[in-house]
Amino acid sequence: MKKTTCLSACLTLLLCATSDASESSEVALKSKVSYSSVTALGFTHADKKLVYGDINPDLQYGLLWLPQNLAASEKVPLIVFIHGGCWLNQYDIEHSFPLSSALADAGYGVWSLEYRRTGDAGGGWPGSFDDIRQGLASTSSLKVYPVDLDRTVIMGHSAGGHLALLAASENESVDAVIGLAAITDIIEYSRGANDCQTAAAPFMGGTYEDRPDAYRAANPAGLQLHENTILLQGDVDSIVPLAQSQLPGASATVFEGAGHFDWLHPESGAFQLLLSTLEQLFKE
């Protein structure tokens, strides 16, 4: 596994957290934020809602955020985002609205996918992943909007990171995949005891011992990864263990002091690291 050092992350944070020297004031960046603090944030609504599936259009759709005040001919890089929530239908796309809004404010197009999850008819494995595949296939319909489909990354948080890694392994045309506190080894993850880990078996339709072939098909750790797989992980994440970032073939950065939901909070140091990662990615 390729690893970047915590030193580079800390340097990035320092640069982002400090204002212009003439003002000599430091921005206080948040860390180890709660889920409720994320859902309490304000956000801008998506510019477009586009349905990609006809089985359940209420769940099979994407929301498109665009930067404001774009020049007439300007096109921006596109982030295809997959939200998490332990694959459960009690956690929908809305908790990721602040992240999508902030990424659009930073100059990116965001195509955020809603999908059927455990508890929804047709959700779970493989239905949830089938929806992600279909949503990604519909990305071509975005060519009428000011997004550059030749500069696209897939990004997912937590269980959404799991689905993003799977999707990217089948889509070499995208520039990269970014897993934010991503579940990378669902077999190992399903053996844990926290609430999200115990949600793996219902998602998969049984335990690994019950459905070994399904688990292997759904396990990024056992597949050929996208050649540019990036993992961002906090070292105080109580939902996705640090060991999940130890994925052979991936480039992983561990951010000290970051919890599970920091990646979704635009006022966190983790989010500043994400912005730095995206900026570097689209420079290359």
CSV table of C-alpha atoms in Angstrom, one decimal:
chain,number,residue,atom,x,y,z
A,1,MET,CA,0.0,0.0,0.0
A,2,LYS,CA,1.3,3.4,-0.9
A,3,LYS,CA,1.2,5.8,2.0
A,4,THR,CA,1.5,9.6,2.3
A,5,THR,CA,2.8,10.9,5.6
A,6,CYS,CA,0.8,12.6,8.3
A,7,LEU,CA,3.4,15.4,8.0
A,8,SER,CA,2.1,16.4,4.5
A,9,ALA,CA,-1.5,16.4,5.8
A,10,CYS,CA,-0.5,18.6,8.8
A,11,LEU,CA,1.3,21.0,6.5
A,12,THR,CA,-1.7,21.2,4.3
A,13,LEU,CA,-3.9,21.9,7.3
A,14,LEU,CA,-1.6,24.6,8.5
A,15,LEU,CA,-1.7,26.4,5.2
A,16,CYS,CA,-5.5,26.2,5.0
A,17,ALA,CA,-6.1,27.1,8.6
A,18,THR,CA,-4.0,30.3,8.6
A,19,SER,CA,-5.3,33.5,7.0
A,20,ASP,CA,-3.2,36.1,5.1
A,21,ALA,CA,-0.2,37.2,7.2
A,22,SER,CA,-1.5,40.8,7.2
A,23,GLU,CA,-4.5,39.7,9.1
A,24,SER,CA,-2.5,37.2,11.3
A,25,SER,CA,-5.6,35.3,12.4
A,26,GLU,CA,-6.1,31.6,12.5
A,27,VAL,CA,-9.3,29.8,11.4
A,28,ALA,CA,-10.5,27.3,14.0
A,29,LEU,CA,-11.1,24.1,12.1
A,30,LYS,CA,-13.4,21.5,13.6
A,31,SER,CA,-12.5,17.8,14.4
A,32,LYS,CA,-14.2,14.7,15.5
A,33,VAL,CA,-17.6,16.2,14.7
A,34,SER,CA,-20.9,14.4,15.3
A,35,TYR,CA,-23.5,13.2,12.7
A,36,SER,CA,-26.0,15.7,14.2
A,37,SER,CA,-23.6,18.6,13.7
A,38,VAL,CA,-23.4,17.7,10.0
A,39,THR,CA,-27.1,17.5,9.6
A,40,ALA,CA,-27.6,20.8,11.4
A,41,LEU,CA,-25.5,22.6,8.8
A,42,GLY,CA,-27.0,24.9,6.1
A,43,PHE,CA,-26.7,24.0,2.5
A,44,THR,CA,-27.7,25.1,-1.0
A,45,HIS,CA,-30.2,23.0,-2.9
A,46,ALA,CA,-29.1,21.1,-6.0
A,47,ASP,CA,-29.4,22.8,-9.4
A,48,LYS,CA,-30.9,19.7,-11.1
A,49,LYS,CA,-32.6,16.4,-10.1
A,50,LEU,CA,-32.3,13.7,-12.8
A,51,VAL,CA,-33.9,10.3,-12.5
A,52,TYR,CA,-31.7,7.4,-13.7
A,53,GLY,CA,-33.8,4.4,-12.9
A,54,ASP,CA,-37.4,3.4,-13.6
A,55,ILE,CA,-37.9,0.7,-10.9
A,56,ASN,CA,-38.2,3.3,-8.1
A,57,PRO,CA,-37.7,6.8,-9.4
A,58,ASP,CA,-38.1,8.1,-5.8
A,59,LEU,CA,-34.8,6.5,-4.9
A,60,GLN,CA,-33.0,6.1,-8.2
A,61,TYR,CA,-31.9,9.6,-9.0
A,62,GLY,CA,-29.0,12.0,-9.0
A,63,LEU,CA,-28.7,15.6,-7.8
A,64,LEU,CA,-26.4,18.0,-9.6
A,65,TRP,CA,-24.7,20.9,-7.9
A,66,LEU,CA,-22.9,23.5,-10.0
A,67,PRO,CA,-20.7,26.4,-9.0
A,68,GLN,CA,-22.3,29.8,-9.3
A,69,ASN,CA,-21.3,32.5,-11.8
A,70,LEU,CA,-19.5,30.3,-14.3
A,71,ALA,CA,-18.3,31.9,-17.5
A,72,ALA,CA,-20.4,31.0,-20.6
A,73,SER,CA,-17.9,28.5,-21.9
A,74,GLU,CA,-16.4,27.3,-18.6
A,75,LYS,CA,-16.6,23.6,-17.6
A,76,VAL,CA,-15.6,22.3,-14.2
A,77,PRO,CA,-14.4,18.9,-13.0
A,78,LEU,CA,-17.1,16.5,-11.9
A,79,ILE,CA,-17.3,14.6,-8.7
A,80,VAL,CA,-19.7,11.6,-8.7
A,81,PHE,CA,-20.5,11.2,-5.0
A,82,ILE,CA,-22.1,8.2,-3.2
A,83,HIS,CA,-23.3,8.9,0.3
A,84,GLY,CA,-22.9,6.4,3.2
A,85,GLY,CA,-25.1,5.4,6.1
A,86,CYS,CA,-24.3,1.7,6.7
A,87,TRP,CA,-26.2,0.9,3.5
A,88,LEU,CA,-29.4,1.5,5.5
A,89,ASN,CA,-32.5,3.3,4.2
A,90,GLN,CA,-32.8,5.2,7.4
A,91,TYR,CA,-29.8,7.4,6.2
A,92,ASP,CA,-30.6,9.1,2.9
A,93,ILE,CA,-28.8,11.5,0.6
A,94,GLU,CA,-29.8,14.6,2.6
A,95,HIS,CA,-27.1,14.3,5.2
A,96,SER,CA,-24.5,14.9,2.4
A,97,PHE,CA,-26.0,18.1,1.2
A,98,PRO,CA,-23.6,20.4,3.1
A,99,LEU,CA,-20.7,18.5,1.6
A,100,SER,CA,-22.1,18.7,-2.0
A,101,SER,CA,-22.8,22.4,-1.5
A,102,ALA,CA,-19.3,23.2,-0.2
A,103,LEU,CA,-17.7,21.3,-3.1
A,104,ALA,CA,-19.7,23.3,-5.6
A,105,ASP,CA,-18.7,26.5,-3.8
A,106,ALA,CA,-15.1,25.3,-4.2
A,107,GLY,CA,-15.5,25.1,-8.0
A,108,TYR,CA,-16.6,21.5,-8.7
A,109,GLY,CA,-19.7,20.0,-10.2
A,110,VAL,CA,-21.2,17.3,-7.9
A,111,TRP,CA,-23.4,14.5,-9.2
A,112,SER,CA,-24.7,12.9,-6.0
A,113,LEU,CA,-26.5,9.6,-6.3
A,114,GLU,CA,-29.4,8.4,-4.3
A,115,TYR,CA,-30.0,4.6,-4.5
A,116,ARG,CA,-32.0,1.8,-3.0
A,117,ARG,CA,-30.6,0.6,0.3
A,118,THR,CA,-31.2,-2.1,2.9
A,119,GLY,CA,-34.8,-1.9,3.9
A,120,ASP,CA,-35.9,-0.7,0.4
A,121,ALA,CA,-37.5,-3.2,-2.1
A,122,GLY,CA,-34.6,-4.2,-4.3
A,123,GLY,CA,-32.0,-2.7,-2.0
A,124,GLY,CA,-29.0,-4.5,-0.4
A,125,TRP,CA,-26.6,-6.6,-2.4
A,126,PRO,CA,-26.5,-6.5,-5.4
A,127,GLY,CA,-29.4,-4.1,-5.9
A,128,SER,CA,-27.7,-1.1,-4.3
A,129,PHE,CA,-24.6,-1.6,-6.4
A,130,ASP,CA,-26.7,-2.1,-9.5
A,131,ASP,CA,-28.2,1.3,-8.9
A,132,ILE,CA,-24.8,2.9,-8.6
A,133,ARG,CA,-23.7,1.3,-11.8
A,134,GLN,CA,-26.9,2.7,-13.5
A,135,GLY,CA,-26.3,6.1,-12.0
A,136,LEU,CA,-22.8,6.2,-13.2
A,137,ALA,CA,-23.9,5.2,-16.7
A,138,SER,CA,-26.3,8.1,-16.7
A,139,THR,CA,-23.4,10.5,-16.2
A,140,SER,CA,-23.2,10.9,-19.9
A,141,SER,CA,-26.5,12.8,-19.8
A,142,LEU,CA,-24.7,15.6,-17.9
A,143,LYS,CA,-22.9,16.7,-21.1
A,144,VAL,CA,-25.5,19.4,-21.6
A,145,TYR,CA,-24.3,21.0,-18.3
A,146,PRO,CA,-21.1,22.9,-17.7
A,147,VAL,CA,-19.1,19.9,-16.4
A,148,ASP,CA,-16.1,18.3,-18.0
A,149,LEU,CA,-16.7,14.6,-18.2
A,150,ASP,CA,-13.1,14.1,-19.2
A,151,ARG,CA,-12.2,15.2,-15.6
A,152,THR,CA,-14.2,13.0,-13.4
A,153,VAL,CA,-13.6,11.3,-10.0
A,154,ILE,CA,-15.9,8.9,-8.1
A,155,MET,CA,-16.0,9.6,-4.4
A,156,GLY,CA,-17.9,8.0,-1.5
A,157,HIS,CA,-18.1,8.2,2.2
A,158,SER,CA,-18.2,5.1,4.5
A,159,ALA,CA,-20.6,2.5,3.0
A,160,GLY,CA,-20.7,4.8,0.0
A,161,GLY,CA,-17.0,4.6,-0.2
A,162,HIS,CA,-17.3,0.8,-0.4
A,163,LEU,CA,-19.7,1.2,-3.4
A,164,ALA,CA,-17.4,3.8,-4.9
A,165,LEU,CA,-14.4,1.5,-4.8
A,166,LEU,CA,-16.4,-1.2,-6.5
A,167,ALA,CA,-17.7,1.1,-9.2
A,168,ALA,CA,-14.3,2.5,-9.9
A,169,SER,CA,-12.8,-0.9,-10.3
A,170,GLU,CA,-15.1,-1.2,-13.4
A,171,ASN,CA,-14.5,2.4,-14.6
A,172,GLU,CA,-10.9,3.0,-15.6
A,173,SER,CA,-12.0,6.0,-17.7
A,174,VAL,CA,-12.4,8.1,-14.5
A,175,ASP,CA,-9.4,10.0,-13.2
A,176,ALA,CA,-9.5,8.5,-9.7
A,177,VAL,CA,-11.6,7.2,-6.9
A,178,ILE,CA,-11.6,8.8,-3.4
A,179,GLY,CA,-12.8,6.8,-0.4
A,180,LEU,CA,-13.6,8.9,2.6
A,181,ALA,CA,-13.5,6.7,5.7
A,182,ALA,CA,-14.4,4.0,3.2
A,183,ILE,CA,-15.2,0.3,4.0
A,184,THR,CA,-12.6,-1.5,1.9
A,185,ASP,CA,-12.9,-5.0,3.2
A,186,ILE,CA,-16.5,-6.0,3.8
A,187,ILE,CA,-15.6,-9.5,4.8
A,188,GLU,CA,-13.5,-8.3,7.7
A,189,TYR,CA,-15.8,-5.4,8.4
A,190,SER,CA,-18.8,-7.7,8.8
A,191,ARG,CA,-17.1,-9.5,11.7
A,192,GLY,CA,-17.1,-6.4,13.9
A,193,ALA,CA,-19.7,-5.5,16.5
A,194,ASN,CA,-20.5,-1.8,16.1
A,195,ASP,CA,-23.9,-0.8,14.7
A,196,CYS,CA,-22.6,-0.2,11.2
A,197,GLN,CA,-20.5,-3.4,11.1
A,198,THR,CA,-23.6,-5.5,12.1
A,199,ALA,CA,-25.5,-3.8,9.2
A,200,ALA,CA,-23.2,-5.6,6.7
A,201,ALA,CA,-24.9,-9.0,7.0
A,202,PRO,CA,-28.4,-7.6,6.3
A,203,PHE,CA,-27.0,-5.7,3.4
A,204,MET,CA,-25.4,-8.8,2.0
A,205,GLY,CA,-28.3,-11.1,2.7
A,206,GLY,CA,-26.5,-13.2,5.3
A,207,THR,CA,-23.1,-13.7,6.8
A,208,TYR,CA,-19.9,-14.5,5.0
A,209,GLU,CA,-20.2,-18.1,5.9
A,210,ASP,CA,-23.7,-18.1,4.4
A,211,ARG,CA,-22.8,-16.3,1.2
A,212,PRO,CA,-19.0,-16.4,0.6
A,213,ASP,CA,-19.3,-15.9,-3.2
A,214,ALA,CA,-21.4,-12.8,-2.8
A,215,TYR,CA,-19.0,-11.3,-0.2
A,216,ARG,CA,-16.1,-11.9,-2.5
A,217,ALA,CA,-17.9,-10.2,-5.4
A,218,ALA,CA,-18.7,-7.3,-3.1
A,219,ASN,CA,-15.2,-7.0,-1.5
A,220,PRO,CA,-12.9,-4.2,-2.9
A,221,ALA,CA,-10.0,-5.8,-1.0
A,222,GLY,CA,-10.2,-8.8,-3.3
A,223,LEU,CA,-10.6,-7.0,-6.6
A,224,GLN,CA,-8.4,-5.2,-9.0
A,225,LEU,CA,-8.6,-1.6,-7.8
A,226,HIS,CA,-8.7,1.5,-10.0
A,227,GLU,CA,-5.0,2.5,-10.7
A,228,ASN,CA,-5.6,5.8,-8.8
A,229,THR,CA,-7.3,4.8,-5.6
A,230,ILE,CA,-7.1,7.4,-2.8
A,231,LEU,CA,-8.2,6.7,0.8
A,232,LEU,CA,-8.6,9.5,3.4
A,233,GLN,CA,-9.1,8.2,6.9
A,234,GLY,CA,-9.3,9.7,10.4
A,235,ASP,CA,-7.3,8.0,13.2
A,236,VAL,CA,-10.1,8.5,15.7
A,237,ASP,CA,-12.9,7.0,13.6
A,238,SER,CA,-15.1,4.8,15.8
A,239,ILE,CA,-17.3,3.5,12.9
A,240,VAL,CA,-14.7,2.4,10.3
A,241,PRO,CA,-11.5,1.1,11.9
A,242,LEU,CA,-8.2,2.5,10.8
A,243,ALA,CA,-7.3,-0.9,9.5
A,244,GLN,CA,-9.8,-0.4,6.6
A,245,SER,CA,-7.4,2.1,5.1
A,246,GLN,CA,-4.7,-0.5,4.8
A,247,LEU,CA,-5.7,-1.5,1.2
A,248,PRO,CA,-2.9,-2.8,-1.0
A,249,GLY,CA,-2.7,-0.8,-4.2
A,250,ALA,CA,-4.3,2.3,-2.7
A,251,SER,CA,-2.7,5.6,-1.6
A,252,ALA,CA,-3.8,6.3,1.9
A,253,THR,CA,-3.5,9.4,4.1
A,254,VAL,CA,-4.4,9.2,7.8
A,255,PHE,CA,-5.5,12.5,9.2
A,256,GLU,CA,-4.7,12.9,12.9
A,257,GLY,CA,-7.7,13.8,15.1
A,258,ALA,CA,-10.4,13.2,12.5
A,259,GLY,CA,-13.5,11.2,13.2
A,260,HIS,CA,-15.9,9.5,10.9
A,261,PHE,CA,-18.1,12.5,10.0
A,262,ASP,CA,-15.3,15.1,9.6
A,263,TRP,CA,-15.1,14.4,5.9
A,264,LEU,CA,-18.7,15.7,5.5
A,265,HIS,CA,-18.2,18.9,7.5
A,266,PRO,CA,-17.0,21.8,5.4
A,267,GLU,CA,-15.6,23.5,8.5
A,268,SER,CA,-13.3,20.6,9.4
A,269,GLY,CA,-9.6,20.1,8.9
A,270,ALA,CA,-10.4,16.9,7.1
A,271,PHE,CA,-12.5,18.7,4.6
A,272,GLN,CA,-9.5,21.1,3.9
A,273,LEU,CA,-7.4,18.0,3.2
A,274,LEU,CA,-10.0,16.8,0.8
A,275,LEU,CA,-10.0,20.1,-1.1
A,276,SER,CA,-6.2,19.9,-1.2
A,277,THR,CA,-6.4,16.4,-2.5
A,278,LEU,CA,-8.8,17.3,-5.3
A,279,GLU,CA,-6.8,20.4,-6.3
A,280,GLN,CA,-3.7,18.3,-6.6
A,281,LEU,CA,-5.6,15.5,-8.5
A,282,PHE,CA,-7.0,17.8,-11.1
A,283,LYS,CA,-3.6,19.6,-11.6
A,284,GLU,CA,-2.0,16.3,-12.7
